[in-house]
Short mmCIF file of C-alpha atoms in Angstrom, two decimals:
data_model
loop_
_atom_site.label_atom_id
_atom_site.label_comp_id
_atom_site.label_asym_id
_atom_site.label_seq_id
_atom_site.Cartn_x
_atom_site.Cartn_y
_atom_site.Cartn_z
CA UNK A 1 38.76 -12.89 -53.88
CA UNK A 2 37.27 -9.38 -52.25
CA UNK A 3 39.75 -8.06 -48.96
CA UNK A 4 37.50 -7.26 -46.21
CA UNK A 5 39.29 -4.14 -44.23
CA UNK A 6 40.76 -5.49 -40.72
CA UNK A 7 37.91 -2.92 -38.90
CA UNK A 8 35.06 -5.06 -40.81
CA UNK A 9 36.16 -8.18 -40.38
CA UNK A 10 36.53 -7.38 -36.27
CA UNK A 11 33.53 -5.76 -36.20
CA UNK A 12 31.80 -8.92 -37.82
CA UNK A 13 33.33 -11.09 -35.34
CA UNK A 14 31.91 -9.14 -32.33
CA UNK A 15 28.67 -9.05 -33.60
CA UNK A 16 28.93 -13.06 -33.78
CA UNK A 17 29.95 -13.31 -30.14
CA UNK A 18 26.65 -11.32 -29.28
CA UNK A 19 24.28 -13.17 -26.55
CA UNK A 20 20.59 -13.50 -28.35
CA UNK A 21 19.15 -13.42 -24.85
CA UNK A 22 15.20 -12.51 -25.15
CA UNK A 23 14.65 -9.70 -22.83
CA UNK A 24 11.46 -8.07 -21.75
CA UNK A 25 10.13 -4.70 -21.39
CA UNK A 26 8.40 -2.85 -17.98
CA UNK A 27 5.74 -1.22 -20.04
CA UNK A 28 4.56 0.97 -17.94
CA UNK A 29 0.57 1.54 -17.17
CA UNK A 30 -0.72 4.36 -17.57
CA UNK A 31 -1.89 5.74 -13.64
CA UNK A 32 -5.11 5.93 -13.02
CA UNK A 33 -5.18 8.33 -9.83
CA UNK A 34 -4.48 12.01 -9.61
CA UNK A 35 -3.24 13.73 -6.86
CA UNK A 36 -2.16 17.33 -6.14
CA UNK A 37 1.06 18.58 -5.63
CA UNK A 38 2.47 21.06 -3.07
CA UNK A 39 5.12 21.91 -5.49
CA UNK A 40 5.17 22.79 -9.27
CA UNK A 41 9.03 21.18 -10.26
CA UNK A 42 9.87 17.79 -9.12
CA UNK A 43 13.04 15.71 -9.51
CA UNK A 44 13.56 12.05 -9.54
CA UNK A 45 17.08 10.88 -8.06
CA UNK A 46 18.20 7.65 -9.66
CA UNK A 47 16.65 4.93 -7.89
CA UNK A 48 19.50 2.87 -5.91
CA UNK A 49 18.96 -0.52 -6.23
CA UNK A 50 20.20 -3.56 -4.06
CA UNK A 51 23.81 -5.27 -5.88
CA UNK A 52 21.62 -8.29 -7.69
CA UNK A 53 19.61 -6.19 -8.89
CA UNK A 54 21.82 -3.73 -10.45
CA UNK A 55 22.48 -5.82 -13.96
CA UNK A 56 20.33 -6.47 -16.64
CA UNK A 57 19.31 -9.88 -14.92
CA UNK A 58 15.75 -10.41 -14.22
CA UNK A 59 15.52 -12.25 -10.46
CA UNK A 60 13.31 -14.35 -8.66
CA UNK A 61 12.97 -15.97 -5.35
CA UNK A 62 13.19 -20.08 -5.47
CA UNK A 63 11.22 -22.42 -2.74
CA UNK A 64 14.42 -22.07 -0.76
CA UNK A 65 14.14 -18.50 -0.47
CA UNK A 66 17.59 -17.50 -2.67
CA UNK A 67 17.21 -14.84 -4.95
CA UNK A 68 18.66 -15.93 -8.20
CA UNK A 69 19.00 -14.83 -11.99
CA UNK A 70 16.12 -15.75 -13.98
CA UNK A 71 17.95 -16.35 -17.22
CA UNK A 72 15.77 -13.35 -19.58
CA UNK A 73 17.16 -10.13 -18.87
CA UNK A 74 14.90 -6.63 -19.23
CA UNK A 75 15.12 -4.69 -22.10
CA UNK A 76 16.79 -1.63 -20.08
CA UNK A 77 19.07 -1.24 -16.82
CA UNK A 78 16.63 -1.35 -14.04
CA UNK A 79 17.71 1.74 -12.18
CA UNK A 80 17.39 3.64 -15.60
CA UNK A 81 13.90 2.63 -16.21
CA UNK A 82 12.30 2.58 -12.93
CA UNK A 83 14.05 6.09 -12.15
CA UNK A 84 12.19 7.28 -15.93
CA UNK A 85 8.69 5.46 -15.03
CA UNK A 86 8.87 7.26 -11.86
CA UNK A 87 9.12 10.46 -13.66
CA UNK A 88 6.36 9.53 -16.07
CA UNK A 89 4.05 8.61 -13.42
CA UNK A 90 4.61 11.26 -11.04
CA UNK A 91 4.01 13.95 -13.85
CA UNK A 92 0.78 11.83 -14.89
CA UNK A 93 -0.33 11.70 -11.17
CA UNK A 94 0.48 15.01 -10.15
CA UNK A 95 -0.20 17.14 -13.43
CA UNK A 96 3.59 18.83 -12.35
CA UNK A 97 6.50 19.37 -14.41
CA UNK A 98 8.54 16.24 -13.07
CA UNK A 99 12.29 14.82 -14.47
CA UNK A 100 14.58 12.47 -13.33
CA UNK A 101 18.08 13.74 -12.40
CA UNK A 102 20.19 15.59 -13.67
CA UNK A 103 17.27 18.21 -14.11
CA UNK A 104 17.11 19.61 -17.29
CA UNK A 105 15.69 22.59 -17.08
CA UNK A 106 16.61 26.51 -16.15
CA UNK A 107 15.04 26.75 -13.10
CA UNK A 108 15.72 24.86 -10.01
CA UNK A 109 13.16 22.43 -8.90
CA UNK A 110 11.30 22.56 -6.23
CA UNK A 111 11.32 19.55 -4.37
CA UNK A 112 13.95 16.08 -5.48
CA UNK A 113 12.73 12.22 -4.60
CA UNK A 114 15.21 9.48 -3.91
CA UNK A 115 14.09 6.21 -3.84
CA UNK A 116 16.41 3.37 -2.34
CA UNK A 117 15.54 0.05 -3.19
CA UNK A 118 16.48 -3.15 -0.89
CA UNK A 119 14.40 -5.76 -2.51
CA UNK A 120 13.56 -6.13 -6.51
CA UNK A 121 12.51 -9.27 -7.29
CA UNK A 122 9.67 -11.70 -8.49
CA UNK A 123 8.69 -14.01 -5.34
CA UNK A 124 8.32 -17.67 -4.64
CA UNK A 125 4.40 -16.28 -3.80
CA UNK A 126 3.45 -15.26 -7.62
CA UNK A 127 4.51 -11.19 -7.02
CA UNK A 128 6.50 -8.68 -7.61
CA UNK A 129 8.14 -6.92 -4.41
CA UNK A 130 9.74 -3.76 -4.56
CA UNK A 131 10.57 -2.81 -0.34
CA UNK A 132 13.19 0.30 0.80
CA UNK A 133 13.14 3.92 1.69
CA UNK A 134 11.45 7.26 -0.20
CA UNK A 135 13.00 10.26 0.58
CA UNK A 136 11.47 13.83 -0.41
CA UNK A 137 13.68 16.61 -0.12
CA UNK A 138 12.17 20.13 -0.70
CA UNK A 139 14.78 22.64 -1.64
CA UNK A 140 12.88 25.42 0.46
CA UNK A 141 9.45 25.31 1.74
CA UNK A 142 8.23 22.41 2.91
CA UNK A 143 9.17 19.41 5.56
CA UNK A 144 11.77 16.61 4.59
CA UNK A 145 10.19 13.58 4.76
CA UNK A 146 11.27 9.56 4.67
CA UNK A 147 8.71 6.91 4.33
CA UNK A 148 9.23 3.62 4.19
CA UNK A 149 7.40 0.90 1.72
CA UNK A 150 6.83 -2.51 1.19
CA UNK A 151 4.97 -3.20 -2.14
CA UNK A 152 4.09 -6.52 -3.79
CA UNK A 153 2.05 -6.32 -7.24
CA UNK A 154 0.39 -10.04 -8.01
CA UNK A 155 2.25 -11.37 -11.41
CA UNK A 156 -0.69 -12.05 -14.35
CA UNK A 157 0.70 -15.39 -15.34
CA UNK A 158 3.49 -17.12 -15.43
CA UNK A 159 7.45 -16.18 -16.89
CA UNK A 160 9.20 -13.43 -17.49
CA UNK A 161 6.25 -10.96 -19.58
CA UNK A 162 4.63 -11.52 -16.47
CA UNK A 163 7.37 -10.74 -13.91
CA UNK A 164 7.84 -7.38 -16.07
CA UNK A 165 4.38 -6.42 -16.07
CA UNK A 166 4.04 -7.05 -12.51
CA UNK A 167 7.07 -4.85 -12.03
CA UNK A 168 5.53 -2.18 -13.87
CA UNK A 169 2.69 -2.33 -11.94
CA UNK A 170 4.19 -2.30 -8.68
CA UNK A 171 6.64 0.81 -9.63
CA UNK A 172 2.96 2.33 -10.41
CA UNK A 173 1.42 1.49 -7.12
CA UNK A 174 4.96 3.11 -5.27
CA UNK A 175 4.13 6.18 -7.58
CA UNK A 176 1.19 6.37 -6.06
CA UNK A 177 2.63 6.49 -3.02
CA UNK A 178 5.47 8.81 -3.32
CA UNK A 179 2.51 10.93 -4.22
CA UNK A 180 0.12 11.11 -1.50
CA UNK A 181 2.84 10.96 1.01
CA UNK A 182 5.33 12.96 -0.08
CA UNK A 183 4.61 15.54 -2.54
CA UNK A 184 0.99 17.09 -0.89
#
């Protein structure tokens, strides 16, 4: 009889305790729109999200208006990977060297967004809603701005490929908007 090492046979019984939850992806869309940029460097805060929301659980409103776990969870954490499609977008959009936080580059940037979050969730109503605050901060020239948002991107079917898609879309559409009312 073969002697497994202690380390092997513990690591073999933590892999068998391992959830086989599906989980979907946000893939994001490629944006469509281009707008200019007052400034050249742009960084993305981390998006704050609202408590539920913060785990790898994907939510939706029921007929009662709770907001509850799904069951599926997304492939990344949420504040991760809408802080890093923000980035994308935003560079697409504007054409501007833009990174999420902490910036990763010599110089300074110009100009940091922080996007709070109070709602994240698919609705009783077929969408997506993403609602809260955008701040743009400009480190010199340049006014401070807050906007607020309310955003709700239709879901393409039914489940959770649709919830994420729908998510990815709205993130998109707040791009957009972070965009023309913040950065020109």
């Amino acid at each position: 009889m073969t002697k497994l090492p202690l380390v092997t046979v513990l690591a073999l019984a933590l892999a068998a305790c391992g959830g086989t939850e599906p989980r979907f992806d946000a893939t994001p869309a490629a944006p469509v729109e281009k707008v200019s940029s007052r400034y050249a460097r742009i960084e993305v805060a981390t998006v704050t999200l609202p408590v539920y929301a913060q785990g790898e659980e994907i939510h939706v409103q029921d007929k009662d208006g709770a907001i509850v776990p799904l069951g599926p969870l997304w492939t990344d954490e949420p504040s991760r990977a809408v802080t890093l499609q923000i980035a994308r977008d935003l560079d697409a959009i504007t054409g501007r060297l833009v990174a999420a936080e902490p910036w990763p580059f010599r110089d300074y940037p110009d100009v940091k967004v922080d996007v709070r979050l109070q709602d994240f969730y698919a609705t009783a109503r077929g969408t997506f809603r993403i609602a809260g605050m955008v701040y743009v901060a400009p480190e010199e020239a340049g006014p401070d701005r807050a906007k607020r948002f309310e955003i709700e991107a239709v879901l393409p079917g039914e489940g959770p490929a649709a919830i994420a898609a729908a998510r990815s879309a709205a993130v998109a559409q707040l791009s957009g908007f972070i965009a023309k009312n913040g950065l020109r």
